[in-house]
Amino acid sequence: MAAPVAKSGIANGANAGRVTALRELKPRAANSKGNNHSKHNVFVRDLIREVVGFAPYERRIMELLKNSRDKRARKLGKKRLGTLRRSKKKIDELSNVLAAARRQ
């Protein structure tokens, strides 16, 4: 989100509006949602991933990444996850899994 522009006090124009002081808002809980990377949470997520494995669409994305079809993998992830941002995050995660498997 772009930084707010100072109002001019004039009713019309690019910076139209009454001149007001910006309030300092306290941080909301929603801003930190999803950033809980405690040692215990990481352990539990790793354990669940080890037991349950990967979803079929994740296995397909990993196969596409192995065959250097990155764009197709992003498109598949976007279709399954809803947004390109989620898709890129998932592909990064799966790429790290593939890299770790290659190292071992």
PDB file of N, CA and C in Angstrom:
ATOM      1  N   MET A   1       0.845  -1.169   0.000  1.00  0.00           N
ATOM      2  CA  MET A   1       0.000   0.000   0.000  1.00  0.00           C
ATOM      3  C   MET A   1       0.892   1.233   0.000  1.00  0.00           C
ATOM      4  N   ALA A   2       0.524   2.210  -0.826  1.00  0.00           N
ATOM      5  CA  ALA A   2       1.338   3.417  -0.947  1.00  0.00           C
ATOM      6  C   ALA A   2       1.183   4.294   0.293  1.00  0.00           C
ATOM      7  N   ALA A   3       2.211   5.082   0.576  1.00  0.00           N
ATOM      8  CA  ALA A   3       2.173   5.993   1.718  1.00  0.00           C
ATOM      9  C   ALA A   3       1.131   7.079   1.461  1.00  0.00           C
ATOM     10  N   PRO A   4       0.356   7.487   2.489  1.00  0.00           N
ATOM     11  CA  PRO A   4      -0.662   8.507   2.281  1.00  0.00           C
ATOM     12  C   PRO A   4      -0.039   9.851   1.930  1.00  0.00           C
ATOM     13  N   VAL A   5      -0.687  10.553   1.022  1.00  0.00           N
ATOM     14  CA  VAL A   5      -0.212  11.862   0.582  1.00  0.00           C
ATOM     15  C   VAL A   5      -0.875  12.925   1.448  1.00  0.00           C
ATOM     16  N   ALA A   6      -0.138  13.976   1.785  1.00  0.00           N
ATOM     17  CA  ALA A   6      -0.682  15.054   2.618  1.00  0.00           C
ATOM     18  C   ALA A   6      -1.833  15.733   1.900  1.00  0.00           C
ATOM     19  N   LYS A   7      -2.913  16.002   2.608  1.00  0.00           N
ATOM     20  CA  LYS A   7      -4.079  16.675   2.047  1.00  0.00           C
ATOM     21  C   LYS A   7      -3.790  18.158   1.892  1.00  0.00           C
ATOM     22  N   SER A   8      -4.425  18.753   0.894  1.00  0.00           N
ATOM     23  CA  SER A   8      -4.150  20.162   0.604  1.00  0.00           C
ATOM     24  C   SER A   8      -5.116  21.107   1.301  1.00  0.00           C
ATOM     25  N   GLY A   9      -6.264  20.612   1.760  1.00  0.00           N
ATOM     26  CA  GLY A   9      -7.270  21.488   2.347  1.00  0.00           C
ATOM     27  C   GLY A   9      -8.224  22.041   1.319  1.00  0.00           C
ATOM     28  N   ILE A  10      -8.020  21.714   0.053  1.00  0.00           N
ATOM     29  CA  ILE A  10      -8.883  22.172  -1.031  1.00  0.00           C
ATOM     30  C   ILE A  10      -9.809  21.024  -1.410  1.00  0.00           C
ATOM     31  N   ALA A  11     -11.064  21.368  -1.748  1.00  0.00           N
ATOM     32  CA  ALA A  11     -12.078  20.349  -1.997  1.00  0.00           C
ATOM     33  C   ALA A  11     -11.795  19.529  -3.249  1.00  0.00           C
ATOM     34  N   ASN A  12     -11.183  20.111  -4.263  1.00  0.00           N
ATOM     35  CA  ASN A  12     -10.929  19.402  -5.517  1.00  0.00           C
ATOM     36  C   ASN A  12      -9.439  19.267  -5.767  1.00  0.00           C
ATOM     37  N   GLY A  13      -9.098  18.359  -6.667  1.00  0.00           N
ATOM     38  CA  GLY A  13      -7.707  18.228  -7.065  1.00  0.00           C
ATOM     39  C   GLY A  13      -7.101  16.914  -6.618  1.00  0.00           C
ATOM     40  N   ALA A  14      -5.807  16.771  -6.886  1.00  0.00           N
ATOM     41  CA  ALA A  14      -5.126  15.505  -6.630  1.00  0.00           C
ATOM     42  C   ALA A  14      -5.094  15.165  -5.146  1.00  0.00           C
ATOM     43  N   ASN A  15      -4.828  16.136  -4.270  1.00  0.00           N
ATOM     44  CA  ASN A  15      -4.721  15.893  -2.832  1.00  0.00           C
ATOM     45  C   ASN A  15      -5.910  16.480  -2.104  1.00  0.00           C
ATOM     46  N   ALA A  16      -7.099  16.297  -2.650  1.00  0.00           N
ATOM     47  CA  ALA A  16      -8.309  16.910  -2.101  1.00  0.00           C
ATOM     48  C   ALA A  16      -8.598  16.370  -0.712  1.00  0.00           C
ATOM     49  N   GLY A  17      -9.126  17.220   0.138  1.00  0.00           N
ATOM     50  CA  GLY A  17      -9.586  16.780   1.439  1.00  0.00           C
ATOM     51  C   GLY A  17      -9.126  17.668   2.568  1.00  0.00           C
ATOM     52  N   ARG A  18      -9.807  17.495   3.681  1.00  0.00           N
ATOM     53  CA  ARG A  18      -9.507  18.287   4.874  1.00  0.00           C
ATOM     54  C   ARG A  18      -8.151  17.869   5.446  1.00  0.00           C
ATOM     55  N   VAL A  19      -7.373  18.846   5.926  1.00  0.00           N
ATOM     56  CA  VAL A  19      -6.074  18.559   6.527  1.00  0.00           C
ATOM     57  C   VAL A  19      -6.311  17.987   7.919  1.00  0.00           C
ATOM     58  N   THR A  20      -5.829  16.782   8.149  1.00  0.00           N
ATOM     59  CA  THR A  20      -6.007  16.120   9.441  1.00  0.00           C
ATOM     60  C   THR A  20      -4.682  15.521   9.883  1.00  0.00           C
ATOM     61  N   ALA A  21      -4.569  15.289  11.170  1.00  0.00           N
ATOM     62  CA  ALA A  21      -3.381  14.636  11.712  1.00  0.00           C
ATOM     63  C   ALA A  21      -3.571  13.124  11.626  1.00  0.00           C
ATOM     64  N   LEU A  22      -2.558  12.418  11.141  1.00  0.00           N
ATOM     65  CA  LEU A  22      -2.635  10.966  11.057  1.00  0.00           C
ATOM     66  C   LEU A  22      -2.481  10.363  12.452  1.00  0.00           C
ATOM     67  N   ARG A  23      -3.358   9.435  12.769  1.00  0.00           N
ATOM     68  CA  ARG A  23      -3.294   8.776  14.074  1.00  0.00           C
ATOM     69  C   ARG A  23      -2.266   7.657  14.047  1.00  0.00           C
ATOM     70  N   GLU A  24      -1.604   7.451  15.172  1.00  0.00           N
ATOM     71  CA  GLU A  24      -0.668   6.336  15.318  1.00  0.00           C
ATOM     72  C   GLU A  24      -1.478   5.143  15.811  1.00  0.00           C
ATOM     73  N   LEU A  25      -1.632   4.139  14.946  1.00  0.00           N
ATOM     74  CA  LEU A  25      -2.451   2.985  15.291  1.00  0.00           C
ATOM     75  C   LEU A  25      -1.584   1.900  15.918  1.00  0.00           C
ATOM     76  N   LYS A  26      -2.130   1.243  16.935  1.00  0.00           N
ATOM     77  CA  LYS A  26      -1.387   0.147  17.549  1.00  0.00           C
ATOM     78  C   LYS A  26      -1.453  -1.078  16.633  1.00  0.00           C
ATOM     79  N   PRO A  27      -0.434  -1.916  16.655  1.00  0.00           N
ATOM     80  CA  PRO A  27      -0.438  -3.083  15.771  1.00  0.00           C
ATOM     81  C   PRO A  27      -1.565  -4.031  16.152  1.00  0.00           C
ATOM     82  N   ARG A  28      -2.182  -4.605  15.139  1.00  0.00           N
ATOM     83  CA  ARG A  28      -3.300  -5.523  15.352  1.00  0.00           C
ATOM     84  C   ARG A  28      -2.797  -6.960  15.283  1.00  0.00           C
ATOM     85  N   ALA A  29      -3.536  -7.849  15.923  1.00  0.00           N
ATOM     86  CA  ALA A  29      -3.147  -9.258  15.944  1.00  0.00           C
ATOM     87  C   ALA A  29      -3.140  -9.842  14.540  1.00  0.00           C
ATOM     88  N   ALA A  30      -4.031  -9.344  13.672  1.00  0.00           N
ATOM     89  CA  ALA A  30      -4.128  -9.876  12.315  1.00  0.00           C
ATOM     90  C   ALA A  30      -2.843  -9.634  11.522  1.00  0.00           C
ATOM     91  N   ASN A  31      -2.068  -8.614  11.884  1.00  0.00           N
ATOM     92  CA  ASN A  31      -0.839  -8.326  11.155  1.00  0.00           C
ATOM     93  C   ASN A  31       0.228  -9.384  11.388  1.00  0.00           C
ATOM     94  N   SER A  32       0.181 -10.077  12.511  1.00  0.00           N
ATOM     95  CA  SER A  32       1.196 -11.082  12.805  1.00  0.00           C
ATOM     96  C   SER A  32       0.673 -12.502  12.591  1.00  0.00           C
ATOM     97  N   LYS A  33      -0.526 -12.642  12.030  1.00  0.00           N
ATOM     98  CA  LYS A  33      -1.109 -13.959  11.825  1.00  0.00           C
ATOM     99  C   LYS A  33      -0.254 -14.773  10.851  1.00  0.00           C
ATOM    100  N   GLY A  34       0.008 -16.004  11.175  1.00  0.00           N
ATOM    101  CA  GLY A  34       0.775 -16.881  10.300  1.00  0.00           C
ATOM    102  C   GLY A  34       2.275 -16.781  10.490  1.00  0.00           C
ATOM    103  N   ASN A  35       2.741 -15.958  11.405  1.00  0.00           N
ATOM    104  CA  ASN A  35       4.175 -15.807  11.620  1.00  0.00           C
ATOM    105  C   ASN A  35       4.644 -16.557  12.858  1.00  0.00           C
ATOM    106  N   ASN A  36       3.902 -17.566  13.261  1.00  0.00           N
ATOM    107  CA  ASN A  36       4.245 -18.312  14.462  1.00  0.00           C
ATOM    108  C   ASN A  36       5.185 -19.450  14.087  1.00  0.00           C
ATOM    109  N   HIS A  37       6.489 -19.182  14.094  1.00  0.00           N
ATOM    110  CA  HIS A  37       7.474 -20.189  13.728  1.00  0.00           C
ATOM    111  C   HIS A  37       8.257 -20.630  14.956  1.00  0.00           C
ATOM    112  N   SER A  38       7.531 -20.964  16.018  1.00  0.00           N
ATOM    113  CA  SER A  38       8.219 -21.428  17.218  1.00  0.00           C
ATOM    114  C   SER A  38       8.838 -22.796  16.938  1.00  0.00           C
ATOM    115  N   LYS A  39       9.772 -23.180  17.774  1.00  0.00           N
ATOM    116  CA  LYS A  39      10.476 -24.452  17.602  1.00  0.00           C
ATOM    117  C   LYS A  39       9.479 -25.611  17.609  1.00  0.00           C
ATOM    118  N   HIS A  40       8.496 -25.537  18.503  1.00  0.00           N
ATOM    119  CA  HIS A  40       7.497 -26.608  18.623  1.00  0.00           C
ATOM    120  C   HIS A  40       6.631 -26.689  17.373  1.00  0.00           C
ATOM    121  N   ASN A  41       6.179 -25.520  16.863  1.00  0.00           N
ATOM    122  CA  ASN A  41       5.333 -25.526  15.674  1.00  0.00           C
ATOM    123  C   ASN A  41       6.062 -26.087  14.466  1.00  0.00           C
ATOM    124  N   VAL A  42       7.323 -25.711  14.307  1.00  0.00           N
ATOM    125  CA  VAL A  42       8.116 -26.225  13.189  1.00  0.00           C
ATOM    126  C   VAL A  42       8.260 -27.739  13.309  1.00  0.00           C
ATOM    127  N   PHE A  43       8.506 -28.227  14.524  1.00  0.00           N
ATOM    128  CA  PHE A  43       8.630 -29.668  14.754  1.00  0.00           C
ATOM    129  C   PHE A  43       7.339 -30.395  14.389  1.00  0.00           C
ATOM    130  N   VAL A  44       6.206 -29.852  14.830  1.00  0.00           N
ATOM    131  CA  VAL A  44       4.915 -30.505  14.569  1.00  0.00           C
ATOM    132  C   VAL A  44       4.617 -30.526  13.075  1.00  0.00           C
ATOM    133  N   ARG A  45       4.874 -29.411  12.383  1.00  0.00           N
ATOM    134  CA  ARG A  45       4.617 -29.369  10.939  1.00  0.00           C
ATOM    135  C   ARG A  45       5.497 -30.351  10.191  1.00  0.00           C
ATOM    136  N   ASP A  46       6.765 -30.460  10.599  1.00  0.00           N
ATOM    137  CA  ASP A  46       7.668 -31.420   9.956  1.00  0.00           C
ATOM    138  C   ASP A  46       7.205 -32.853  10.196  1.00  0.00           C
ATOM    139  N   LEU A  47       6.762 -33.122  11.418  1.00  0.00           N
ATOM    140  CA  LEU A  47       6.281 -34.462  11.747  1.00  0.00           C
ATOM    141  C   LEU A  47       5.044 -34.820  10.928  1.00  0.00           C
ATOM    142  N   ILE A  48       4.114 -33.884  10.811  1.00  0.00           N
ATOM    143  CA  ILE A  48       2.895 -34.128  10.030  1.00  0.00           C
ATOM    144  C   ILE A  48       3.254 -34.359   8.567  1.00  0.00           C
ATOM    145  N   ARG A  49       4.168 -33.549   8.029  1.00  0.00           N
ATOM    146  CA  ARG A  49       4.578 -33.699   6.628  1.00  0.00           C
ATOM    147  C   ARG A  49       5.214 -35.071   6.410  1.00  0.00           C
ATOM    148  N   GLU A  50       5.995 -35.545   7.393  1.00  0.00           N
ATOM    149  CA  GLU A  50       6.659 -36.839   7.291  1.00  0.00           C
ATOM    150  C   GLU A  50       5.647 -37.975   7.302  1.00  0.00           C
ATOM    151  N   VAL A  51       4.620 -37.852   8.143  1.00  0.00           N
ATOM    152  CA  VAL A  51       3.634 -38.931   8.281  1.00  0.00           C
ATOM    153  C   VAL A  51       2.652 -38.931   7.110  1.00  0.00           C
ATOM    154  N   VAL A  52       2.146 -37.744   6.746  1.00  0.00           N
ATOM    155  CA  VAL A  52       1.073 -37.652   5.761  1.00  0.00           C
ATOM    156  C   VAL A  52       1.610 -37.634   4.336  1.00  0.00           C
ATOM    157  N   GLY A  53       2.753 -37.008   4.137  1.00  0.00           N
ATOM    158  CA  GLY A  53       3.309 -36.917   2.791  1.00  0.00           C
ATOM    159  C   GLY A  53       2.757 -35.722   2.043  1.00  0.00           C
ATOM    160  N   PHE A  54       2.764 -35.800   0.717  1.00  0.00           N
ATOM    161  CA  PHE A  54       2.352 -34.686  -0.121  1.00  0.00           C
ATOM    162  C   PHE A  54       1.002 -34.964  -0.767  1.00  0.00           C
ATOM    163  N   ALA A  55       0.261 -33.890  -1.009  1.00  0.00           N
ATOM    164  CA  ALA A  55      -1.014 -34.000  -1.710  1.00  0.00           C
ATOM    165  C   ALA A  55      -0.726 -34.318  -3.180  1.00  0.00           C
ATOM    166  N   PRO A  56      -1.698 -34.886  -3.885  1.00  0.00           N
ATOM    167  CA  PRO A  56      -1.476 -35.221  -5.293  1.00  0.00           C
ATOM    168  C   PRO A  56      -1.043 -34.023  -6.149  1.00  0.00           C
ATOM    169  N   TYR A  57      -1.650 -32.842  -5.910  1.00  0.00           N
ATOM    170  CA  TYR A  57      -1.263 -31.677  -6.709  1.00  0.00           C
ATOM    171  C   TYR A  57       0.164 -31.245  -6.376  1.00  0.00           C
ATOM    172  N   GLU A  58       0.612 -31.455  -5.119  1.00  0.00           N
ATOM    173  CA  GLU A  58       1.988 -31.120  -4.749  1.00  0.00           C
ATOM    174  C   GLU A  58       2.969 -32.071  -5.436  1.00  0.00           C
ATOM    175  N   ARG A  59       2.617 -33.343  -5.523  1.00  0.00           N
ATOM    176  CA  ARG A  59       3.475 -34.310  -6.217  1.00  0.00           C
ATOM    177  C   ARG A  59       3.581 -33.964  -7.701  1.00  0.00           C
ATOM    178  N   ARG A  60       2.474 -33.513  -8.278  1.00  0.00           N
ATOM    179  CA  ARG A  60       2.487 -33.139  -9.694  1.00  0.00           C
ATOM    180  C   ARG A  60       3.355 -31.897  -9.911  1.00  0.00           C
ATOM    181  N   ILE A  61       3.255 -30.925  -9.008  1.00  0.00           N
ATOM    182  CA  ILE A  61       4.087 -29.727  -9.105  1.00  0.00           C
ATOM    183  C   ILE A  61       5.567 -30.106  -8.996  1.00  0.00           C
ATOM    184  N   MET A  62       5.881 -31.015  -8.071  1.00  0.00           N
ATOM    185  CA  MET A  62       7.277 -31.440  -7.916  1.00  0.00           C
ATOM    186  C   MET A  62       7.781 -32.122  -9.187  1.00  0.00           C
ATOM    187  N   GLU A  63       6.922 -32.905  -9.833  1.00  0.00           N
ATOM    188  CA  GLU A  63       7.304 -33.556 -11.083  1.00  0.00           C
ATOM    189  C   GLU A  63       7.561 -32.523 -12.180  1.00  0.00           C
ATOM    190  N   LEU A  64       6.716 -31.485 -12.239  1.00  0.00           N
ATOM    191  CA  LEU A  64       6.914 -30.417 -13.219  1.00  0.00           C
ATOM    192  C   LEU A  64       8.223 -29.668 -12.945  1.00  0.00           C
ATOM    193  N   LEU A  65       8.533 -29.432 -11.670  1.00  0.00           N
ATOM    194  CA  LEU A  65       9.768 -28.735 -11.319  1.00  0.00           C
ATOM    195  C   LEU A  65      10.988 -29.568 -11.699  1.00  0.00           C
ATOM    196  N   LYS A  66      10.901 -30.889 -11.534  1.00  0.00           N
ATOM    197  CA  LYS A  66      12.010 -31.769 -11.915  1.00  0.00           C
ATOM    198  C   LYS A  66      12.286 -31.673 -13.411  1.00  0.00           C
ATOM    199  N   ASN A  67      11.202 -31.474 -14.205  1.00  0.00           N
ATOM    200  CA  ASN A  67      11.329 -31.422 -15.660  1.00  0.00           C
ATOM    201  C   ASN A  67      11.492 -30.003 -16.180  1.00  0.00           C
ATOM    202  N   SER A  68      11.834 -29.066 -15.299  1.00  0.00           N
ATOM    203  CA  SER A  68      12.078 -27.663 -15.659  1.00  0.00           C
ATOM    204  C   SER A  68      10.868 -26.997 -16.295  1.00  0.00           C
ATOM    205  N   ARG A  69       9.690 -27.340 -15.829  1.00  0.00           N
ATOM    206  CA  ARG A  69       8.457 -26.698 -16.325  1.00  0.00           C
ATOM    207  C   ARG A  69       7.943 -25.751 -15.245  1.00  0.00           C
ATOM    208  N   ASP A  70       8.748 -24.737 -14.890  1.00  0.00           N
ATOM    209  CA  ASP A  70       8.437 -23.853 -13.776  1.00  0.00           C
ATOM    210  C   ASP A  70       7.149 -23.067 -14.000  1.00  0.00           C
ATOM    211  N   LYS A  71       6.975 -22.553 -15.206  1.00  0.00           N
ATOM    212  CA  LYS A  71       5.785 -21.735 -15.474  1.00  0.00           C
ATOM    213  C   LYS A  71       4.519 -22.580 -15.353  1.00  0.00           C
ATOM    214  N   ARG A  72       4.557 -23.790 -15.888  1.00  0.00           N
ATOM    215  CA  ARG A  72       3.401 -24.691 -15.796  1.00  0.00           C
ATOM    216  C   ARG A  72       3.127 -25.037 -14.332  1.00  0.00           C
ATOM    217  N   ALA A  73       4.194 -25.206 -13.540  1.00  0.00           N
ATOM    218  CA  ALA A  73       4.030 -25.506 -12.112  1.00  0.00           C
ATOM    219  C   ALA A  73       3.355 -24.340 -11.396  1.00  0.00           C
ATOM    220  N   ARG A  74       3.774 -23.100 -11.735  1.00  0.00           N
ATOM    221  CA  ARG A  74       3.147 -21.918 -11.121  1.00  0.00           C
ATOM    222  C   ARG A  74       1.682 -21.833 -11.487  1.00  0.00           C
ATOM    223  N   LYS A  75       1.363 -22.124 -12.748  1.00  0.00           N
ATOM    224  CA  LYS A  75      -0.031 -22.047 -13.201  1.00  0.00           C
ATOM    225  C   LYS A  75      -0.893 -23.106 -12.497  1.00  0.00           C
ATOM    226  N   LEU A  76      -0.348 -24.306 -12.338  1.00  0.00           N
ATOM    227  CA  LEU A  76      -1.078 -25.362 -11.640  1.00  0.00           C
ATOM    228  C   LEU A  76      -1.288 -24.979 -10.178  1.00  0.00           C
ATOM    229  N   GLY A  77      -0.235 -24.440  -9.552  1.00  0.00           N
ATOM    230  CA  GLY A  77      -0.354 -24.004  -8.164  1.00  0.00           C
ATOM    231  C   GLY A  77      -1.376 -22.902  -8.006  1.00  0.00           C
ATOM    232  N   LYS A  78      -1.402 -21.973  -8.951  1.00  0.00           N
ATOM    233  CA  LYS A  78      -2.367 -20.869  -8.894  1.00  0.00           C
ATOM    234  C   LYS A  78      -3.791 -21.405  -8.998  1.00  0.00           C
ATOM    235  N   LYS A  79      -3.989 -22.380  -9.879  1.00  0.00           N
ATOM    236  CA  LYS A  79      -5.329 -22.960 -10.043  1.00  0.00           C
ATOM    237  C   LYS A  79      -5.770 -23.672  -8.765  1.00  0.00           C
ATOM    238  N   ARG A  80      -4.843 -24.375  -8.120  1.00  0.00           N
ATOM    239  CA  ARG A  80      -5.198 -25.146  -6.925  1.00  0.00           C
ATOM    240  C   ARG A  80      -5.284 -24.291  -5.664  1.00  0.00           C
ATOM    241  N   LEU A  81      -4.425 -23.260  -5.560  1.00  0.00           N
ATOM    242  CA  LEU A  81      -4.320 -22.501  -4.311  1.00  0.00           C
ATOM    243  C   LEU A  81      -5.032 -21.150  -4.354  1.00  0.00           C
ATOM    244  N   GLY A  82      -5.390 -20.683  -5.543  1.00  0.00           N
ATOM    245  CA  GLY A  82      -6.202 -19.469  -5.614  1.00  0.00           C
ATOM    246  C   GLY A  82      -5.458 -18.209  -6.014  1.00  0.00           C
ATOM    247  N   THR A  83      -4.219 -18.011  -5.545  1.00  0.00           N
ATOM    248  CA  THR A  83      -3.495 -16.795  -5.897  1.00  0.00           C
ATOM    249  C   THR A  83      -2.075 -17.143  -6.314  1.00  0.00           C
ATOM    250  N   LEU A  84      -1.489 -16.247  -7.114  1.00  0.00           N
ATOM    251  CA  LEU A  84      -0.126 -16.471  -7.575  1.00  0.00           C
ATOM    252  C   LEU A  84       0.862 -16.375  -6.420  1.00  0.00           C
ATOM    253  N   ARG A  85       0.566 -15.517  -5.445  1.00  0.00           N
ATOM    254  CA  ARG A  85       1.457 -15.367  -4.283  1.00  0.00           C
ATOM    255  C   ARG A  85       1.525 -16.682  -3.498  1.00  0.00           C
ATOM    256  N   ARG A  86       0.385 -17.314  -3.255  1.00  0.00           N
ATOM    257  CA  ARG A  86       0.367 -18.609  -2.555  1.00  0.00           C
ATOM    258  C   ARG A  86       1.085 -19.666  -3.380  1.00  0.00           C
ATOM    259  N   SER A  87       0.877 -19.612  -4.697  1.00  0.00           N
ATOM    260  CA  SER A  87       1.510 -20.577  -5.584  1.00  0.00           C
ATOM    261  C   SER A  87       3.031 -20.467  -5.528  1.00  0.00           C
ATOM    262  N   LYS A  88       3.543 -19.224  -5.573  1.00  0.00           N
ATOM    263  CA  LYS A  88       4.997 -19.027  -5.526  1.00  0.00           C
ATOM    264  C   LYS A  88       5.572 -19.521  -4.208  1.00  0.00           C
ATOM    265  N   LYS A  89       4.847 -19.273  -3.112  1.00  0.00           N
ATOM    266  CA  LYS A  89       5.310 -19.721  -1.794  1.00  0.00           C
ATOM    267  C   LYS A  89       5.365 -21.250  -1.740  1.00  0.00           C
ATOM    268  N   LYS A  90       4.329 -21.891  -2.272  1.00  0.00           N
ATOM    269  CA  LYS A  90       4.275 -23.355  -2.289  1.00  0.00           C
ATOM    270  C   LYS A  90       5.391 -23.922  -3.168  1.00  0.00           C
ATOM    271  N   ILE A  91       5.648 -23.301  -4.322  1.00  0.00           N
ATOM    272  CA  ILE A  91       6.682 -23.788  -5.225  1.00  0.00           C
ATOM    273  C   ILE A  91       8.059 -23.628  -4.597  1.00  0.00           C
ATOM    274  N   ASP A  92       8.277 -22.520  -3.859  1.00  0.00           N
ATOM    275  CA  ASP A  92       9.539 -22.367  -3.135  1.00  0.00           C
ATOM    276  C   ASP A  92       9.719 -23.492  -2.123  1.00  0.00           C
ATOM    277  N   GLU A  93       8.646 -23.784  -1.398  1.00  0.00           N
ATOM    278  CA  GLU A  93       8.692 -24.849  -0.389  1.00  0.00           C
ATOM    279  C   GLU A  93       9.020 -26.198  -1.043  1.00  0.00           C
ATOM    280  N   LEU A  94       8.331 -26.510  -2.151  1.00  0.00           N
ATOM    281  CA  LEU A  94       8.550 -27.791  -2.822  1.00  0.00           C
ATOM    282  C   LEU A  94       9.923 -27.846  -3.486  1.00  0.00           C
ATOM    283  N   SER A  95      10.426 -26.700  -3.973  1.00  0.00           N
ATOM    284  CA  SER A  95      11.766 -26.664  -4.554  1.00  0.00           C
ATOM    285  C   SER A  95      12.812 -26.961  -3.485  1.00  0.00           C
ATOM    286  N   ASN A  96      12.594 -26.436  -2.287  1.00  0.00           N
ATOM    287  CA  ASN A  96      13.503 -26.718  -1.175  1.00  0.00           C
ATOM    288  C   ASN A  96      13.480 -28.201  -0.814  1.00  0.00           C
ATOM    289  N   VAL A  97      12.296 -28.811  -0.869  1.00  0.00           N
ATOM    290  CA  VAL A  97      12.187 -30.248  -0.581  1.00  0.00           C
ATOM    291  C   VAL A  97      12.973 -31.051  -1.616  1.00  0.00           C
ATOM    292  N   LEU A  98      12.832 -30.665  -2.902  1.00  0.00           N
ATOM    293  CA  LEU A  98      13.548 -31.371  -3.963  1.00  0.00           C
ATOM    294  C   LEU A  98      15.070 -31.194  -3.806  1.00  0.00           C
ATOM    295  N   ALA A  99      15.484 -29.989  -3.459  1.00  0.00           N
ATOM    296  CA  ALA A  99      16.922 -29.731  -3.270  1.00  0.00           C
ATOM    297  C   ALA A  99      17.472 -30.547  -2.121  1.00  0.00           C
ATOM    298  N   ALA A 100      16.697 -30.642  -1.025  1.00  0.00           N
ATOM    299  CA  ALA A 100      17.132 -31.434   0.121  1.00  0.00           C
ATOM    300  C   ALA A 100      17.222 -32.912  -0.236  1.00  0.00           C
ATOM    301  N   ALA A 101      16.295 -33.395  -1.060  1.00  0.00           N
ATOM    302  CA  ALA A 101      16.313 -34.792  -1.478  1.00  0.00           C
ATOM    303  C   ALA A 101      17.539 -35.075  -2.358  1.00  0.00           C
ATOM    304  N   ARG A 102      17.917 -34.083  -3.190  1.00  0.00           N
ATOM    305  CA  ARG A 102      19.092 -34.257  -4.040  1.00  0.00           C
ATOM    306  C   ARG A 102      20.371 -34.299  -3.235  1.00  0.00           C
ATOM    307  N   ARG A 103      20.398 -33.520  -2.142  1.00  0.00           N
ATOM    308  CA  ARG A 103      21.601 -33.467  -1.301  1.00  0.00           C
ATOM    309  C   ARG A 103      21.830 -34.783  -0.559  1.00  0.00           C
ATOM    310  N   GLN A 104      20.778 -35.515  -0.250  1.00  0.00           N
ATOM    311  CA  GLN A 104      20.916 -36.742   0.538  1.00  0.00           C
ATOM    312  C   GLN A 104      21.213 -37.941  -0.306  1.00  0.00           C
TER     313      GLN A 104
END
